[in-house]
């Protein structure tokens, strides 16, 4: 074959080219959101160039241009991404190679290579998103890529309906394999942690609290946590999901030293792997609540749990402030198991160290004189910590209102709120409460997290949304340790009991574009959708090595190589056997007419007697050959042959009966033995 | 009826010694209302066979020796202006006969060949816008020299297809040749042949061919043979439906000649080389070998 002919044979036809581009587009589309925009532009340029090549308007780019393109792309990547060893640059690198391959997409081999890369790139989608819509989109990608592969076969395979149809058929056939592999494929832990992009905007509770933060959160109904309990469930007024503790106040903003942005440099209490070592923190009695929290991506490392909690989940640590943190920002949904103890059971006899006490009494040098004066006055009246707290709460209860739209505050936020506006949101209450308590000399801190949650009945899990974000306070009482005080509860107890919606009825989600939350049906629909999402996460996404082991153990009893082999082998063997039977049945064609069957039996017996009928030999010819070579059988063979010919070729019923009778009584070997004639040696009559 | 058939075969056998099989094939071809192509070297008795057939069947017989300068009018006829009547009168060509021997058909130009072949297919000729039916029955026996010989025009496949059978006579057996040497004069024998049947009887015989039964088992076999030609890589072109039908008809006639009211696989196998051989011509070899192989590959009973 000449070189020219070879090239023509493998040169890509138009349909194949279009299919490859379609597959690339489908795969790249979801990546457009986070890929640098110059890369998208480059892809379109490469595709355009390739189309121009196809139309004969431009030459295939030479070595120099290719080199230039590679250099530009690498330089672009280097400029776009500072850190190389992260997921996004890697995906971008893949996309770049994908893009550049287009300009030398000449032969069928190149097309197949490009499509294989497309499979890979489609898989990287799940690094970023693992929700149901993305899973469906992944399936769509598979269908299109496979169809593009099908289209490379030429001769009409590129027609849209045919390619897609075949592709779907192939993928449907692959589903059982997929399911089996999903269950039995060993789940390898990550060999190395590829850091996800950390610059994504964090959502939910942030590293600091300044006025307005929480009312912003109250406008979002995105899910934040899903909590399922194993055993007892805390009552609504106890559902405080602690996330962060703020101890530092600069006059306007509460923050925590060591926590900036989404980085955690705070003190880690211990790593959970060695939980035996620091039993001092955890009570000796068993935990009261066991639950699993599934947290949505927040791009922050802090996790949410009830007071005094501990987690065995890998990567989760406890902090000195009784909160949990993850070893890196939570970039995708994360599930962690938590055990919680009530505060009362733990802190008998605990003491606050002087450093801790200083930390929790910190206040700015100046500002908010009225609040400080009010606290001083209470102190001078001889009240103890608890009494001061109660009188403050009583004050809230008397004359404050709970609203999502408080008036703006000036420089002295606490004073203005306490003595002027008296309208506010949880953060205002927590802010002023902790400030005042500290001014009165009581160690106090602000705690941010979520409060409450809505039951999703069928699944028995608690759905906590962003608008459940809440801020409250904790004060140190020498005899009781840290005690939670929620000043908001003093003003609007229904906020704690029934959630935000009932507390601020009119104001709730007022800015929403469509007030969908007011329509019961849609609310129900959204809850159901959430349930589906939860199940998806529970059964598919979080199917890790542990759960795999558990499932296999439940199915197999024990996980031994033999049982695994049986588990895999038996269905495969059964499937293959079924296929074999089916192939056999379908290949046999219509059943033979009875005359032919009887005649074939005659032929078999003749073959055993050493004289097989040759392929294509007519019955008459065969009978004559028998007469010639085994004269002893001749007359009988002739009668059978005549009967067969009449039965098969004149459709005579009598002849069929006769044929059957004759064949039944025809035993050539016996007959030959009786006559003492040895059957002819096989070789002489073989073909 | 059977007596007549065996007498016919016997009569021709006297002229064409030791060629019983070919004679029967030729007869079967005529009984199946098909045209016959005899392909062989000169001097093998092609013309004699045609002649003998014509005589024994009592058919009006004409012979045309094809040459390269022949025109269609030489076969079909021509309208000539007659001074006396002042009109054109059609002078019938040799095609207006019951048995036409087209000798060495591949020596003439394709133009003339196709004129004849059209008449064979339509059983009528159109001259000057007037359609004239040919006599009934109408047979063409064409002879042709093997294609390697010089001065021949190859018959295209479409025209080969018009012939129901193509047979070749081959060299005579030793006994037959010895008889020739011993002075048995075929020409004299030919003169002695008297018609055994008339046109009416021939038509009746042809009618009987259609009554020969072809059972489902046999049609299965036929179908598998035809499918084999269409699927096998060896065959360039498979048998057309017309070819398959020709095979069935020829097998019927063959069964009738052997005094059977039904077709046996042997009948199909007997006519298969003659009917299918020229239709399956491949680029390299001859169709006959292909057919031979095919008969071994396709069993008479579906496996």
PDB file of N, CA and C in Angstrom, chain A residues 588 592-593 596 599-600 613-621 624 644-646 648-651, chain B residues 213-218 220-221 262-266 269 295-303:
ATOM      1  N   UNK A 588     -29.419 -22.127  15.562  1.00  0.00           N
ATOM      2  CA  UNK A 588     -29.895 -23.394  15.053  1.00  0.00           C
ATOM      3  C   UNK A 588     -30.897 -23.217  13.913  1.00  0.00           C
ATOM      4  N   UNK A 592     -35.636 -28.859  11.919  1.00  0.00           N
ATOM      5  CA  UNK A 592     -35.619 -29.657  10.698  1.00  0.00           C
ATOM      6  C   UNK A 592     -36.948 -30.386  10.541  1.00  0.00           C
ATOM      7  N   UNK A 593     -37.360 -30.607   9.308  1.00  0.00           N
ATOM      8  CA  UNK A 593     -38.562 -31.425   9.121  1.00  0.00           C
ATOM      9  C   UNK A 593     -38.281 -32.855   9.574  1.00  0.00           C
ATOM     10  N   UNK A 596     -36.200 -35.260   7.416  1.00  0.00           N
ATOM     11  CA  UNK A 596     -34.766 -34.996   7.384  1.00  0.00           C
ATOM     12  C   UNK A 596     -34.108 -35.501   8.655  1.00  0.00           C
ATOM     13  N   UNK A 599     -33.705 -39.157   8.419  1.00  0.00           N
ATOM     14  CA  UNK A 599     -32.669 -39.497   7.448  1.00  0.00           C
ATOM     15  C   UNK A 599     -31.279 -39.220   8.022  1.00  0.00           C
ATOM     16  N   UNK A 600     -31.178 -38.122   8.777  1.00  0.00           N
ATOM     17  CA  UNK A 600     -29.876 -37.799   9.379  1.00  0.00           C
ATOM     18  C   UNK A 600     -29.469 -38.873  10.372  1.00  0.00           C
ATOM     19  N   UNK A 613     -21.959 -40.017   5.000  1.00  0.00           N
ATOM     20  CA  UNK A 613     -22.419 -39.322   3.798  1.00  0.00           C
ATOM     21  C   UNK A 613     -21.582 -38.067   3.625  1.00  0.00           C
ATOM     22  N   UNK A 614     -21.170 -37.825   2.410  1.00  0.00           N
ATOM     23  CA  UNK A 614     -20.362 -36.635   2.187  1.00  0.00           C
ATOM     24  C   UNK A 614     -21.257 -35.402   2.163  1.00  0.00           C
ATOM     25  N   UNK A 615     -20.628 -34.296   2.473  1.00  0.00           N
ATOM     26  CA  UNK A 615     -21.385 -33.041   2.425  1.00  0.00           C
ATOM     27  C   UNK A 615     -21.824 -32.792   1.000  1.00  0.00           C
ATOM     28  N   UNK A 616     -23.080 -32.499   0.833  1.00  0.00           N
ATOM     29  CA  UNK A 616     -23.593 -32.187  -0.493  1.00  0.00           C
ATOM     30  C   UNK A 616     -23.931 -33.416  -1.306  1.00  0.00           C
ATOM     31  N   UNK A 617     -23.724 -34.601  -0.732  1.00  0.00           N
ATOM     32  CA  UNK A 617     -24.029 -35.814  -1.493  1.00  0.00           C
ATOM     33  C   UNK A 617     -25.535 -36.078  -1.442  1.00  0.00           C
ATOM     34  N   UNK A 618     -26.128 -36.241  -2.581  1.00  0.00           N
ATOM     35  CA  UNK A 618     -27.569 -36.462  -2.632  1.00  0.00           C
ATOM     36  C   UNK A 618     -27.893 -37.863  -2.131  1.00  0.00           C
ATOM     37  N   UNK A 619     -29.075 -38.046  -1.536  1.00  0.00           N
ATOM     38  CA  UNK A 619     -29.420 -39.348  -0.966  1.00  0.00           C
ATOM     39  C   UNK A 619     -29.283 -40.487  -1.986  1.00  0.00           C
ATOM     40  N   UNK A 620     -29.722 -40.227  -3.208  1.00  0.00           N
ATOM     41  CA  UNK A 620     -29.631 -41.266  -4.228  1.00  0.00           C
ATOM     42  C   UNK A 620     -28.189 -41.667  -4.476  1.00  0.00           C
ATOM     43  N   UNK A 621     -27.326 -40.686  -4.597  1.00  0.00           N
ATOM     44  CA  UNK A 621     -25.909 -40.967  -4.832  1.00  0.00           C
ATOM     45  C   UNK A 621     -25.320 -41.741  -3.669  1.00  0.00           C
ATOM     46  N   UNK A 624     -26.347 -45.344  -3.760  1.00  0.00           N
ATOM     47  CA  UNK A 624     -25.579 -46.089  -4.765  1.00  0.00           C
ATOM     48  C   UNK A 624     -24.168 -46.376  -4.266  1.00  0.00           C
ATOM     49  N   UNK A 644     -37.179 -41.937   2.134  1.00  0.00           N
ATOM     50  CA  UNK A 644     -36.846 -40.549   2.482  1.00  0.00           C
ATOM     51  C   UNK A 644     -37.191 -39.622   1.333  1.00  0.00           C
ATOM     52  N   UNK A 645     -36.825 -40.027   0.126  1.00  0.00           N
ATOM     53  CA  UNK A 645     -37.085 -39.151  -1.023  1.00  0.00           C
ATOM     54  C   UNK A 645     -38.573 -38.901  -1.182  1.00  0.00           C
ATOM     55  N   UNK A 646     -39.334 -39.941  -0.954  1.00  0.00           N
ATOM     56  CA  UNK A 646     -40.788 -39.749  -1.082  1.00  0.00           C
ATOM     57  C   UNK A 646     -41.307 -38.867   0.063  1.00  0.00           C
ATOM     58  N   UNK A 648     -39.641 -36.627   1.876  1.00  0.00           N
ATOM     59  CA  UNK A 648     -39.157 -35.249   1.890  1.00  0.00           C
ATOM     60  C   UNK A 648     -39.561 -34.497   0.643  1.00  0.00           C
ATOM     61  N   UNK A 649     -39.609 -35.195  -0.508  1.00  0.00           N
ATOM     62  CA  UNK A 649     -39.770 -34.446  -1.755  1.00  0.00           C
ATOM     63  C   UNK A 649     -41.120 -34.631  -2.414  1.00  0.00           C
ATOM     64  N   UNK A 650     -41.936 -35.516  -1.843  1.00  0.00           N
ATOM     65  CA  UNK A 650     -43.319 -35.533  -2.318  1.00  0.00           C
ATOM     66  C   UNK A 650     -44.265 -35.299  -1.162  1.00  0.00           C
ATOM     67  N   UNK A 651     -43.688 -35.072   0.028  1.00  0.00           N
ATOM     68  CA  UNK A 651     -44.478 -34.797   1.228  1.00  0.00           C
ATOM     69  C   UNK A 651     -45.489 -35.903   1.501  1.00  0.00           C
TER      70      UNK A 651
ATOM     71  N   UNK B 213     -43.486 -31.506  -8.897  1.00  0.00           N
ATOM     72  CA  UNK B 213     -43.599 -30.947  -7.549  1.00  0.00           C
ATOM     73  C   UNK B 213     -42.223 -30.596  -6.975  1.00  0.00           C
ATOM     74  N   UNK B 214     -42.181 -29.434  -6.375  1.00  0.00           N
ATOM     75  CA  UNK B 214     -40.968 -29.048  -5.637  1.00  0.00           C
ATOM     76  C   UNK B 214     -41.358 -28.902  -4.174  1.00  0.00           C
ATOM     77  N   UNK B 215     -40.905 -29.839  -3.325  1.00  0.00           N
ATOM     78  CA  UNK B 215     -41.331 -29.823  -1.916  1.00  0.00           C
ATOM     79  C   UNK B 215     -40.579 -28.754  -1.144  1.00  0.00           C
ATOM     80  N   UNK B 216     -41.059 -28.526   0.082  1.00  0.00           N
ATOM     81  CA  UNK B 216     -40.410 -27.514   0.927  1.00  0.00           C
ATOM     82  C   UNK B 216     -38.954 -27.869   1.201  1.00  0.00           C
ATOM     83  N   UNK B 217     -38.704 -29.159   1.426  1.00  0.00           N
ATOM     84  CA  UNK B 217     -37.328 -29.564   1.704  1.00  0.00           C
ATOM     85  C   UNK B 217     -36.437 -29.204   0.530  1.00  0.00           C
ATOM     86  N   UNK B 218     -36.962 -29.413  -0.667  1.00  0.00           N
ATOM     87  CA  UNK B 218     -36.142 -29.125  -1.834  1.00  0.00           C
ATOM     88  C   UNK B 218     -35.938 -27.623  -1.992  1.00  0.00           C
ATOM     89  N   UNK B 220     -35.898 -25.527   0.297  1.00  0.00           N
ATOM     90  CA  UNK B 220     -34.896 -25.154   1.305  1.00  0.00           C
ATOM     91  C   UNK B 220     -33.496 -25.304   0.741  1.00  0.00           C
ATOM     92  N   UNK B 221     -33.289 -26.465   0.139  1.00  0.00           N
ATOM     93  CA  UNK B 221     -31.971 -26.752  -0.425  1.00  0.00           C
ATOM     94  C   UNK B 221     -31.634 -25.724  -1.496  1.00  0.00           C
ATOM     95  N   UNK B 262     -41.650 -35.344  -9.012  1.00  0.00           N
ATOM     96  CA  UNK B 262     -41.128 -34.422  -8.009  1.00  0.00           C
ATOM     97  C   UNK B 262     -39.634 -34.275  -8.221  1.00  0.00           C
ATOM     98  N   UNK B 263     -39.130 -33.178  -7.743  1.00  0.00           N
ATOM     99  CA  UNK B 263     -37.693 -32.933  -7.898  1.00  0.00           C
ATOM    100  C   UNK B 263     -36.947 -33.564  -6.745  1.00  0.00           C
ATOM    101  N   UNK B 264     -35.825 -34.189  -7.040  1.00  0.00           N
ATOM    102  CA  UNK B 264     -34.926 -34.680  -6.005  1.00  0.00           C
ATOM    103  C   UNK B 264     -33.687 -33.790  -5.994  1.00  0.00           C
ATOM    104  N   UNK B 265     -32.961 -33.817  -4.892  1.00  0.00           N
ATOM    105  CA  UNK B 265     -31.726 -33.020  -4.863  1.00  0.00           C
ATOM    106  C   UNK B 265     -30.797 -33.364  -6.026  1.00  0.00           C
ATOM    107  N   UNK B 266     -30.797 -34.642  -6.438  1.00  0.00           N
ATOM    108  CA  UNK B 266     -29.946 -35.017  -7.560  1.00  0.00           C
ATOM    109  C   UNK B 266     -30.283 -34.204  -8.801  1.00  0.00           C
ATOM    110  N   UNK B 269     -28.768 -30.922  -8.534  1.00  0.00           N
ATOM    111  CA  UNK B 269     -27.320 -31.007  -8.687  1.00  0.00           C
ATOM    112  C   UNK B 269     -26.939 -31.283 -10.130  1.00  0.00           C
ATOM    113  N   UNK B 295     -21.436 -27.429  -4.496  1.00  0.00           N
ATOM    114  CA  UNK B 295     -22.268 -28.592  -4.232  1.00  0.00           C
ATOM    115  C   UNK B 295     -21.741 -29.388  -3.058  1.00  0.00           C
ATOM    116  N   UNK B 296     -20.428 -29.292  -2.835  1.00  0.00           N
ATOM    117  CA  UNK B 296     -19.872 -30.010  -1.688  1.00  0.00           C
ATOM    118  C   UNK B 296     -20.041 -29.221  -0.402  1.00  0.00           C
ATOM    119  N   UNK B 297     -20.067 -27.900  -0.556  1.00  0.00           N
ATOM    120  CA  UNK B 297     -20.134 -27.081   0.654  1.00  0.00           C
ATOM    121  C   UNK B 297     -21.551 -26.980   1.209  1.00  0.00           C
ATOM    122  N   UNK B 298     -22.517 -26.995   0.327  1.00  0.00           N
ATOM    123  CA  UNK B 298     -23.904 -26.860   0.789  1.00  0.00           C
ATOM    124  C   UNK B 298     -24.516 -28.235   0.847  1.00  0.00           C
ATOM    125  N   UNK B 299     -24.863 -28.655   2.069  1.00  0.00           N
ATOM    126  CA  UNK B 299     -25.436 -29.987   2.195  1.00  0.00           C
ATOM    127  C   UNK B 299     -26.910 -29.939   1.813  1.00  0.00           C
ATOM    128  N   UNK B 300     -27.416 -31.099   1.449  1.00  0.00           N
ATOM    129  CA  UNK B 300     -28.812 -31.122   1.016  1.00  0.00           C
ATOM    130  C   UNK B 300     -29.762 -30.973   2.191  1.00  0.00           C
ATOM    131  N   UNK B 301     -29.262 -31.272   3.392  1.00  0.00           N
ATOM    132  CA  UNK B 301     -30.094 -31.096   4.589  1.00  0.00           C
ATOM    133  C   UNK B 301     -29.458 -29.999   5.417  1.00  0.00           C
ATOM    134  N   UNK B 302     -30.264 -29.077   5.826  1.00  0.00           N
ATOM    135  CA  UNK B 302     -29.714 -27.960   6.608  1.00  0.00           C
ATOM    136  C   UNK B 302     -29.040 -28.500   7.851  1.00  0.00           C
ATOM    137  N   UNK B 303     -27.815 -28.112   8.063  1.00  0.00           N
ATOM    138  CA  UNK B 303     -27.082 -28.616   9.231  1.00  0.00           C
ATOM    139  C   UNK B 303     -27.555 -27.914  10.482  1.00  0.00           C
TER     140      UNK B 303
END
